[in-house]
Amino acid sequence: MNVMRVLYEKVIVPTVMYGSVLRRMIVTESQKLNVFEMKCLRNIVEEVEGVSNQAARIPCNMTVLSGDTVYLVLWFKEGLTTPIYSYDVRELLGGQPKHWWDAELLGSRAYFNAGSSPSHLLLQGLTKDDAGLYKCRVDFQRAPTRNTRINLTVVEPPRRLVLMEDSGVEVRTYVGPINEGADLHIRCESLGGHPPPDLVWLLNDQIIDSVIEDFEGDITRNELTIRGVTRSMLRSQVTCQASNNKVSPAITATATIDMNLRPLDVSIHHPREPLSSGRIYDVLCSSRGSRPPAVLTWWRGSIRLPTTSDTTTHDGNVSTSVIRLQPNASDDGQLLACRAENRNIPTAVIEDSWILSVYYAPTAKASLGSSLNANNIREGDDVYFECDVQANPRAYKVVWKHNGALVRQEKEDGILLTNRSLVVQESNTKTCWPIYLSSK
């Protein structure tokens, strides 16, 4: 409906909402209202929202035409036949208008402020009984009486917000710790409030959830789930905000996200060069990014090794461990591993490894050829010996000795030498002598 005409010149009618259109109407003397439009204006009701125990300003249109004056203002409340407040300019008291109010209904909570813009009835200490339809009647010296209708809604804000974990434990400061990659579940409960409040979840001041899941009595709930929490959310703040009016500020409850974080990396800090047998080495390992700090352990194959020292930086971000290693020949080719783990996250285990290369002096062992039976060797049989050499780096020379004397190849005498074997052809009692060898 488009109501753009009124009766009196320069009279400002209270703001009117038709659909989604707000209109403030100024009238001229030439504009006339038909009966239907007059009825519409009489049915205009302004909406005022107040908060329980606070004050509300109920407006009244006291706009005066040129050459006219206000005589009397009367306030009425729906359901009562007599005024609850009057502002009388006809009987001035010491030059001031006379104020009267229903002390039984209003006590000392009400005061009409005619000089403000707009004029209003200030009503303090609101209770739910103050809600309802009010009418402000203004009598002028010349102009007809004007009525302003106002509906006062008294809102009761929520009393308290409670944050709860899935377990039912109340969250006061921190929620968690939550394992990195796991889901975060937290519930917000609003106690009291009429009408029921809207509950909104914010993550670092950004709205992420505004869907209310449940009402039960005077409790309103909204549950928040964040899937796959990332390490960037550590110390982020989740806030539940409750509001059921536009007058009082929303109440909030905030929790800081605490997390268990996986170690980001682990490294053995030592040149990957060959080690010397019998020499002592201090080998360092470090890991960063774990929360709480990573536990570092050393392993040789499947055997756990004792550490010399374990430290953590002041901020807890870097863990270090030192192992004292004295390798021997048996360690050559073994896998040395440093393992970092966060024991609060079962799958958060990573490791760095190093295949050891250990330099050690050669060892040699002579034995009868593997195809020969030592108990079935006859005079005249060919006999050969094998030399097994263990060395790193690889032995480049093998020497055979007999009674301290170097054995040389003599084909005519049936003595044959290869890299790792000695052959004695047509052996007899003269060639049955012990064999010694050395390698380089």
Tab-separated table of N, CA, C and O in Angstrom, residues 104-215:
chain	number	residue	atom	x	y	z
A	104	GLU	N	1.270	3.154	41.166
A	104	GLU	CA	1.108	1.723	41.449
A	104	GLU	C	1.632	0.871	40.294
A	104	GLU	O	2.243	-0.177	40.500
A	105	LEU	N	1.440	1.338	39.069
A	105	LEU	CA	1.900	0.581	37.893
A	105	LEU	C	3.352	0.885	37.548
A	105	LEU	O	4.140	-0.022	37.251
A	106	LEU	N	3.728	2.149	37.596
A	106	LEU	CA	5.039	2.562	37.109
A	106	LEU	C	6.047	2.858	38.203
A	106	LEU	O	7.259	2.903	37.931
A	107	GLY	N	5.557	3.086	39.431
A	107	GLY	CA	6.475	3.464	40.502
A	107	GLY	C	7.199	4.736	40.123
A	107	GLY	O	6.591	5.712	39.692
A	108	SER	N	8.511	4.696	40.259
A	108	SER	CA	9.320	5.859	39.865
A	108	SER	C	10.151	5.548	38.621
A	108	SER	O	11.191	6.164	38.380
A	109	ARG	N	9.669	4.601	37.816
A	109	ARG	CA	10.465	4.122	36.679
A	109	ARG	C	10.225	4.919	35.398
A	109	ARG	O	10.938	4.722	34.415
A	110	ALA	N	9.203	5.787	35.357
A	110	ALA	CA	8.813	6.429	34.105
A	110	ALA	C	9.031	7.942	34.155
A	110	ALA	O	8.864	8.574	35.202
A	111	TYR	N	9.400	8.481	32.966
A	111	TYR	CA	9.509	9.928	32.831
A	111	TYR	C	9.310	10.272	31.356
A	111	TYR	O	9.928	9.668	30.468
A	112	PHE	N	8.451	11.266	31.110
A	112	PHE	CA	8.188	11.689	29.739
A	112	PHE	C	9.106	12.855	29.385
A	112	PHE	O	9.092	13.896	30.025
A	113	ASN	N	9.892	12.641	28.340
A	113	ASN	CA	10.846	13.656	27.884
A	113	ASN	C	10.276	14.301	26.620
A	113	ASN	O	10.413	13.787	25.508
A	114	ALA	N	9.638	15.462	26.818
A	114	ALA	CA	8.977	16.132	25.699
A	114	ALA	C	9.960	16.912	24.841
A	114	ALA	O	9.677	17.199	23.668
A	115	GLY	N	11.092	17.270	25.373
A	115	GLY	CA	12.029	18.116	24.652
A	115	GLY	C	12.993	17.372	23.765
A	115	GLY	O	13.757	17.990	23.022
A	116	SER	N	13.003	16.055	23.828
A	116	SER	CA	13.930	15.290	22.999
A	116	SER	C	13.347	15.110	21.596
A	116	SER	O	12.188	15.417	21.350
A	117	SER	N	14.127	14.603	20.713
A	117	SER	CA	13.670	14.353	19.347
A	117	SER	C	14.004	12.916	18.965
A	117	SER	O	15.184	12.569	18.789
A	118	PRO	N	13.003	12.039	18.864
A	118	PRO	CA	11.586	12.366	19.114
A	118	PRO	C	11.286	12.375	20.606
A	118	PRO	O	12.050	11.835	21.413
A	119	SER	N	10.141	12.966	20.959
A	119	SER	CA	9.681	12.905	22.350
A	119	SER	C	9.432	11.447	22.707
A	119	SER	O	9.027	10.639	21.867
A	120	HIS	N	9.671	11.098	23.971
A	120	HIS	CA	9.504	9.686	24.329
A	120	HIS	C	9.219	9.541	25.813
A	120	HIS	O	9.568	10.408	26.632
A	121	LEU	N	8.602	8.416	26.123
A	121	LEU	CA	8.394	8.007	27.510
A	121	LEU	C	9.523	7.064	27.875
A	121	LEU	O	9.660	5.983	27.289
A	122	LEU	N	10.353	7.498	28.817
A	122	LEU	CA	11.463	6.662	29.269
A	122	LEU	C	10.946	5.728	30.350
A	122	LEU	O	10.464	6.171	31.378
A	123	LEU	N	11.078	4.438	30.088
A	123	LEU	CA	10.599	3.432	31.043
A	123	LEU	C	11.792	2.585	31.449
A	123	LEU	O	12.395	1.891	30.617
A	124	GLN	N	12.147	2.663	32.730
A	124	GLN	CA	13.347	1.979	33.220
A	124	GLN	C	12.970	0.687	33.946
A	124	GLN	O	11.831	0.467	34.327
A	125	GLY	N	14.018	-0.154	34.142
A	125	GLY	CA	13.821	-1.394	34.884
A	125	GLY	C	12.715	-2.260	34.296
A	125	GLY	O	11.824	-2.728	35.015
A	126	LEU	N	12.803	-2.510	32.999
A	126	LEU	CA	11.732	-3.237	32.302
A	126	LEU	C	11.519	-4.634	32.874
A	126	LEU	O	12.476	-5.336	33.239
A	127	THR	N	10.243	-5.014	32.919
A	127	THR	CA	9.858	-6.376	33.271
A	127	THR	C	8.992	-6.921	32.141
A	127	THR	O	8.534	-6.173	31.266
A	128	LYS	N	8.751	-8.217	32.158
A	128	LYS	CA	7.931	-8.808	31.102
A	128	LYS	C	6.507	-8.256	31.126
A	128	LYS	O	5.820	-8.242	30.093
A	129	ASP	N	6.042	-7.748	32.306
A	129	ASP	CA	4.687	-7.180	32.391
A	129	ASP	C	4.582	-5.832	31.680
A	129	ASP	O	3.477	-5.359	31.405
A	130	ASP	N	5.726	-5.204	31.375
A	130	ASP	CA	5.697	-3.924	30.670
A	130	ASP	C	5.433	-4.097	29.183
A	130	ASP	O	5.133	-3.130	28.486
A	131	ALA	N	5.573	-5.311	28.686
A	131	ALA	CA	5.366	-5.540	27.262
A	131	ALA	C	3.895	-5.318	26.912
A	131	ALA	O	2.994	-5.552	27.714
A	132	GLY	N	3.665	-4.829	25.701
A	132	GLY	CA	2.292	-4.642	25.248
A	132	GLY	C	2.158	-3.440	24.334
A	132	GLY	O	3.145	-2.800	23.941
A	133	LEU	N	0.889	-3.092	24.017
A	133	LEU	CA	0.579	-2.004	23.103
A	133	LEU	C	0.326	-0.716	23.883
A	133	LEU	O	-0.521	-0.674	24.778
A	134	TYR	N	1.065	0.344	23.533
A	134	TYR	CA	0.930	1.641	24.179
A	134	TYR	C	0.359	2.640	23.150
A	134	TYR	O	0.583	2.511	21.933
A	135	LYS	N	-0.354	3.664	23.691
A	135	LYS	CA	-0.864	4.733	22.842
A	135	LYS	C	-0.517	6.070	23.472
A	135	LYS	O	-0.734	6.298	24.658
A	136	CYS	N	0.060	6.952	22.643
A	136	CYS	CA	0.357	8.316	23.063
A	136	CYS	C	-0.658	9.242	22.371
A	136	CYS	O	-0.684	9.335	21.140
A	137	ARG	N	-1.463	9.886	23.187
A	137	ARG	CA	-2.476	10.816	22.662
A	137	ARG	C	-2.002	12.245	22.912
A	137	ARG	O	-1.703	12.619	24.053
A	138	VAL	N	-1.967	13.048	21.841
A	138	VAL	CA	-1.510	14.440	21.931
A	138	VAL	C	-2.685	15.361	21.565
A	138	VAL	O	-3.223	15.261	20.455
A	139	ASP	N	-3.059	16.261	22.528
A	139	ASP	CA	-4.102	17.263	22.276
A	139	ASP	C	-3.436	18.611	22.008
A	139	ASP	O	-2.536	19.042	22.758
A	140	PHE	N	-3.869	19.278	20.923
A	140	PHE	CA	-3.325	20.578	20.534
A	140	PHE	C	-4.360	21.683	20.810
A	140	PHE	O	-5.551	21.424	21.006
A	141	GLN	N	-3.928	22.887	20.785
A	141	GLN	CA	-4.832	24.018	20.977
A	141	GLN	C	-5.816	24.130	19.801
A	141	GLN	O	-6.997	24.388	19.975
A	142	ARG	N	-5.286	23.910	18.554
A	142	ARG	CA	-6.137	24.056	17.376
A	142	ARG	C	-6.295	22.740	16.605
A	142	ARG	O	-7.399	22.392	16.198
A	143	ALA	N	-5.185	22.052	16.386
A	143	ALA	CA	-5.235	20.854	15.542
A	143	ALA	C	-5.969	19.723	16.241
A	143	ALA	O	-6.041	19.674	17.476
A	144	PRO	N	-6.501	18.792	15.453
A	144	PRO	CA	-7.172	17.630	16.050
A	144	PRO	C	-6.178	16.786	16.848
A	144	PRO	O	-4.960	16.855	16.670
A	145	THR	N	-6.710	15.990	17.721
A	145	THR	CA	-5.895	15.069	18.537
A	145	THR	C	-5.144	14.086	17.632
A	145	THR	O	-5.690	13.603	16.637
A	146	ARG	N	-3.890	13.810	17.998
A	146	ARG	CA	-3.091	12.834	17.248
A	146	ARG	C	-2.733	11.672	18.170
A	146	ARG	O	-2.318	11.874	19.316
A	147	ASN	N	-2.850	10.474	17.662
A	147	ASN	CA	-2.525	9.268	18.422
A	147	ASN	C	-1.339	8.541	17.786
A	147	ASN	O	-1.275	8.393	16.562
A	148	THR	N	-0.420	8.112	18.606
A	148	THR	CA	0.707	7.279	18.174
A	148	THR	C	0.604	5.940	18.894
A	148	THR	O	0.470	5.904	20.127
A	149	ARG	N	0.667	4.859	18.116
A	149	ARG	CA	0.541	3.506	18.698
A	149	ARG	C	1.908	2.823	18.628
A	149	ARG	O	2.556	2.804	17.569
A	150	ILE	N	2.318	2.290	19.758
A	150	ILE	CA	3.642	1.659	19.867
A	150	ILE	C	3.493	0.313	20.556
A	150	ILE	O	2.874	0.208	21.623
A	151	ASN	N	4.098	-0.722	19.950
A	151	ASN	CA	4.113	-2.033	20.582
A	151	ASN	C	5.488	-2.260	21.206
A	151	ASN	O	6.514	-2.228	20.512
A	152	LEU	N	5.509	-2.441	22.511
A	152	LEU	CA	6.760	-2.672	23.245
A	152	LEU	C	6.948	-4.161	23.478
A	152	LEU	O	6.101	-4.815	24.084
A	153	THR	N	8.062	-4.685	22.985
A	153	THR	CA	8.439	-6.074	23.229
A	153	THR	C	9.584	-6.086	24.238
A	153	THR	O	10.597	-5.402	24.045
A	154	VAL	N	9.403	-6.837	25.315
A	154	VAL	CA	10.439	-6.941	26.342
A	154	VAL	C	11.140	-8.292	26.183
A	154	VAL	O	10.506	-9.343	26.278
A	155	VAL	N	12.430	-8.213	25.917
A	155	VAL	CA	13.234	-9.405	25.659
A	155	VAL	C	14.039	-9.753	26.907
A	155	VAL	O	14.589	-8.875	27.567
A	156	GLU	N	14.108	-11.070	27.196
A	156	GLU	CA	14.971	-11.556	28.281
A	156	GLU	C	16.201	-12.202	27.648
A	156	GLU	O	16.098	-13.259	27.016
A	157	PRO	N	17.374	-11.581	27.765
A	157	PRO	CA	18.583	-12.152	27.158
A	157	PRO	C	18.943	-13.483	27.816
A	157	PRO	O	18.549	-13.757	28.956
A	158	PRO	N	19.701	-14.314	27.125
A	158	PRO	CA	20.182	-15.545	27.748
A	158	PRO	C	21.055	-15.226	28.959
A	158	PRO	O	21.782	-14.232	28.971
A	159	ARG	N	20.964	-16.087	29.964
A	159	ARG	CA	21.704	-15.822	31.205
A	159	ARG	C	23.168	-16.220	31.107
A	159	ARG	O	24.046	-15.550	31.632
A	160	ARG	N	23.421	-17.347	30.433
A	160	ARG	CA	24.791	-17.892	30.482
A	160	ARG	C	25.005	-18.828	29.300
A	160	ARG	O	24.071	-19.463	28.805
A	161	LEU	N	26.251	-18.917	28.853
A	161	LEU	CA	26.648	-19.880	27.828
A	161	LEU	C	27.599	-20.903	28.433
A	161	LEU	O	28.483	-20.548	29.227
A	162	VAL	N	27.429	-22.160	28.046
A	162	VAL	CA	28.302	-23.240	28.515
A	162	VAL	C	28.817	-23.998	27.301
A	162	VAL	O	28.037	-24.377	26.419
A	163	LEU	N	30.146	-24.202	27.231
A	163	LEU	CA	30.754	-25.006	26.178
A	163	LEU	C	31.070	-26.389	26.723
A	163	LEU	O	31.595	-26.515	27.837
A	164	MET	N	30.749	-27.429	25.936
A	164	MET	CA	30.917	-28.807	26.404
A	164	MET	C	31.653	-29.619	25.343
A	164	MET	O	31.412	-29.470	24.142
A	165	GLU	N	32.542	-30.518	25.811
A	165	GLU	CA	33.143	-31.490	24.914
A	165	GLU	C	32.206	-32.679	24.751
A	165	GLU	O	31.199	-32.798	25.443
A	166	ASP	N	32.582	-33.591	23.827
A	166	ASP	CA	31.761	-34.784	23.599
A	166	ASP	C	31.569	-35.598	24.871
A	166	ASP	O	30.527	-36.213	25.091
A	167	SER	N	32.591	-35.599	25.707
A	167	SER	CA	32.550	-36.391	26.937
A	167	SER	C	31.605	-35.801	27.973
A	167	SER	O	31.334	-36.427	28.995
A	168	GLY	N	31.122	-34.588	27.731
A	168	GLY	CA	30.260	-33.926	28.701
A	168	GLY	C	31.011	-33.023	29.653
A	168	GLY	O	30.409	-32.379	30.517
A	169	VAL	N	32.340	-32.948	29.508
A	169	VAL	CA	33.158	-32.099	30.378
A	169	VAL	C	33.033	-30.653	29.898
A	169	VAL	O	33.113	-30.367	28.699
A	170	GLU	N	32.828	-29.740	30.846
A	170	GLU	CA	32.693	-28.331	30.488
A	170	GLU	C	34.040	-27.769	30.044
A	170	GLU	O	35.072	-28.010	30.666
A	171	VAL	N	34.018	-27.022	28.958
A	171	VAL	CA	35.222	-26.365	28.431
A	171	VAL	C	35.299	-24.967	29.023
A	171	VAL	O	34.371	-24.174	28.874
A	172	ARG	N	36.404	-24.674	29.685
A	172	ARG	CA	36.556	-23.363	30.313
A	172	ARG	C	37.532	-22.477	29.539
A	172	ARG	O	37.240	-21.314	29.275
A	173	THR	N	38.691	-23.001	29.222
A	173	THR	CA	39.691	-22.187	28.519
A	173	THR	C	40.149	-22.845	27.220
A	173	THR	O	40.194	-22.208	26.176
A	174	TYR	N	40.488	-24.135	27.291
A	174	TYR	CA	41.000	-24.863	26.138
A	174	TYR	C	40.086	-26.024	25.785
A	174	TYR	O	39.511	-26.666	26.672
A	175	VAL	N	39.986	-26.304	24.484
A	175	VAL	CA	39.310	-27.511	24.023
A	175	VAL	C	40.395	-28.409	23.432
A	175	VAL	O	41.208	-27.995	22.629
A	176	GLY	N	40.387	-29.680	23.848
A	176	GLY	CA	41.420	-30.606	23.384
A	176	GLY	C	42.319	-31.052	24.527
A	176	GLY	O	41.942	-30.960	25.703
A	177	PRO	N	43.533	-31.543	24.196
A	177	PRO	CA	44.133	-31.433	22.868
A	177	PRO	C	43.498	-32.367	21.841
A	177	PRO	O	43.133	-33.494	22.161
A	178	ILE	N	43.388	-31.860	20.607
A	178	ILE	CA	42.858	-32.590	19.474
A	178	ILE	C	44.039	-33.078	18.639
A	178	ILE	O	44.957	-32.318	18.357
A	179	ASN	N	44.009	-34.365	18.253
A	179	ASN	CA	45.082	-34.881	17.407
A	179	ASN	C	45.005	-34.271	16.014
A	179	ASN	O	43.913	-34.136	15.436
A	180	GLU	N	46.151	-33.894	15.489
A	180	GLU	CA	46.204	-33.353	14.135
A	180	GLU	C	45.540	-34.326	13.164
A	180	GLU	O	45.827	-35.522	13.158
A	181	GLY	N	44.619	-33.784	12.354
A	181	GLY	CA	43.907	-34.621	11.390
A	181	GLY	C	42.614	-35.204	11.909
A	181	GLY	O	41.809	-35.718	11.125
A	182	ALA	N	42.385	-35.142	13.226
A	182	ALA	CA	41.144	-35.671	13.806
A	182	ALA	C	40.044	-34.621	13.707
A	182	ALA	O	40.265	-33.484	13.300
A	183	ASP	N	38.818	-35.007	14.076
A	183	ASP	CA	37.674	-34.092	14.054
A	183	ASP	C	37.495	-33.437	15.421
A	183	ASP	O	37.689	-34.092	16.460
A	184	LEU	N	37.140	-32.169	15.408
A	184	LEU	CA	36.842	-31.436	16.639
A	184	LEU	C	35.331	-31.377	16.822
A	184	LEU	O	34.603	-31.003	15.898
A	185	HIS	N	34.873	-31.761	18.022
A	185	HIS	CA	33.454	-31.687	18.361
A	185	HIS	C	33.303	-30.852	19.635
A	185	HIS	O	33.964	-31.131	20.635
A	186	ILE	N	32.448	-29.844	19.580
A	186	ILE	CA	32.195	-29.023	20.759
A	186	ILE	C	30.748	-28.542	20.699
A	186	ILE	O	30.217	-28.262	19.624
A	187	ARG	N	30.113	-28.468	21.864
A	187	ARG	CA	28.699	-28.102	21.949
A	187	ARG	C	28.539	-26.825	22.754
A	187	ARG	O	29.214	-26.626	23.766
A	188	CYS	N	27.654	-25.955	22.290
A	188	CYS	CA	27.347	-24.713	22.991
A	188	CYS	C	25.915	-24.789	23.502
A	188	CYS	O	24.988	-25.100	22.738
A	189	GLU	N	25.729	-24.503	24.787
A	189	GLU	CA	24.402	-24.501	25.394
A	189	GLU	C	24.122	-23.121	25.977
A	189	GLU	O	24.913	-22.582	26.754
A	190	SER	N	22.984	-22.554	25.566
A	190	SER	CA	22.545	-21.261	26.089
A	190	SER	C	21.448	-21.504	27.112
A	190	SER	O	20.461	-22.200	26.824
A	191	LEU	N	21.624	-20.936	28.300
A	191	LEU	CA	20.653	-21.110	29.386
A	191	LEU	C	19.777	-19.868	29.461
A	191	LEU	O	20.257	-18.755	29.623
A	192	GLY	N	18.462	-20.075	29.344
A	192	GLY	CA	17.523	-18.971	29.442
A	192	GLY	C	17.433	-18.195	28.146
A	192	GLY	O	18.010	-18.535	27.112
A	193	GLY	N	16.656	-17.117	28.220
A	193	GLY	CA	16.463	-16.273	27.045
A	193	GLY	C	15.075	-16.418	26.464
A	193	GLY	O	14.602	-17.533	26.210
A	194	HIS	N	14.387	-15.272	26.311
A	194	HIS	CA	13.072	-15.284	25.677
A	194	HIS	C	12.947	-14.048	24.791
A	194	HIS	O	13.114	-12.926	25.265
A	195	PRO	N	12.731	-14.274	23.480
A	195	PRO	CA	12.620	-15.562	22.797
A	195	PRO	C	13.959	-16.301	22.770
A	195	PRO	O	14.986	-15.707	23.091
A	196	PRO	N	13.936	-17.616	22.398
A	196	PRO	CA	15.200	-18.368	22.360
A	196	PRO	C	16.230	-17.651	21.485
A	196	PRO	O	15.896	-17.119	20.425
A	197	PRO	N	17.468	-17.612	21.929
A	197	PRO	CA	18.497	-16.858	21.180
A	197	PRO	C	18.969	-17.599	19.936
A	197	PRO	O	18.827	-18.826	19.820
A	198	ASP	N	19.550	-16.846	19.027
A	198	ASP	CA	20.307	-17.425	17.918
A	198	ASP	C	21.707	-17.723	18.427
A	198	ASP	O	22.342	-16.877	19.059
A	199	LEU	N	22.199	-18.937	18.130
A	199	LEU	CA	23.556	-19.329	18.520
A	199	LEU	C	24.416	-19.411	17.264
A	199	LEU	O	24.077	-20.127	16.312
A	200	VAL	N	25.523	-18.714	17.288
A	200	VAL	CA	26.418	-18.660	16.132
A	200	VAL	C	27.822	-19.053	16.579
A	200	VAL	O	28.304	-18.589	17.618
A	201	TRP	N	28.475	-19.925	15.764
A	201	TRP	CA	29.869	-20.294	16.024
A	201	TRP	C	30.793	-19.467	15.127
A	201	TRP	O	30.529	-19.311	13.925
A	202	LEU	N	31.876	-18.972	15.716
A	202	LEU	CA	32.889	-18.229	14.966
A	202	LEU	C	34.251	-18.868	15.180
A	202	LEU	O	34.565	-19.325	16.292
A	203	LEU	N	35.037	-18.931	14.125
A	203	LEU	CA	36.427	-19.373	14.207
A	203	LEU	C	37.293	-18.172	13.880
A	203	LEU	O	37.272	-17.676	12.757
A	204	ASN	N	38.019	-17.692	14.906
A	204	ASN	CA	38.834	-16.482	14.737
A	204	ASN	C	38.005	-15.348	14.130
A	204	ASN	O	38.401	-14.695	13.159
A	205	ASP	N	36.807	-15.139	14.720
A	205	ASP	CA	35.908	-14.032	14.377
A	205	ASP	C	35.201	-14.195	13.033
A	205	ASP	O	34.536	-13.272	12.574
A	206	GLN	N	35.325	-15.367	12.390
A	206	GLN	CA	34.609	-15.629	11.142
A	206	GLN	C	33.498	-16.655	11.407
A	206	GLN	O	33.752	-17.716	11.977
A	207	ILE	N	32.254	-16.317	10.985
A	207	ILE	CA	31.128	-17.225	11.228
A	207	ILE	C	31.319	-18.509	10.428
A	207	ILE	O	31.556	-18.483	9.224
A	208	ILE	N	31.186	-19.655	11.119
A	208	ILE	CA	31.334	-20.949	10.449
A	208	ILE	C	30.117	-21.847	10.656
A	208	ILE	O	29.982	-22.862	9.968
A	209	ASP	N	29.243	-21.501	11.592
A	209	ASP	CA	28.062	-22.343	11.833
A	209	ASP	C	27.009	-21.501	12.542
A	209	ASP	O	27.292	-20.880	13.566
A	210	SER	N	25.785	-21.503	11.987
A	210	SER	CA	24.701	-20.749	12.617
A	210	SER	C	23.420	-21.577	12.694
A	210	SER	O	22.327	-21.024	12.790
A	211	VAL	N	23.556	-22.902	12.630
A	211	VAL	CA	22.391	-23.792	12.643
A	211	VAL	C	22.157	-24.311	14.060
A	211	VAL	O	23.024	-24.958	14.642
A	212	ILE	N	20.981	-24.007	14.606
A	212	ILE	CA	20.621	-24.482	15.946
A	212	ILE	C	20.063	-25.900	15.828
A	212	ILE	O	19.138	-26.153	15.061
A	213	GLU	N	20.630	-26.828	16.621
A	213	GLU	CA	20.230	-28.221	16.509
A	213	GLU	C	19.104	-28.634	17.453
A	213	GLU	O	18.326	-29.527	17.142
A	214	ASP	N	18.972	-27.946	18.607
A	214	ASP	CA	18.096	-28.531	19.619
A	214	ASP	C	17.605	-27.461	20.595
A	214	ASP	O	18.321	-26.518	20.920
A	215	PHE	N	16.350	-27.635	21.038
A	215	PHE	CA	15.772	-26.849	22.129
A	215	PHE	C	15.282	-27.828	23.186
A	215	PHE	O	14.683	-28.860	22.873
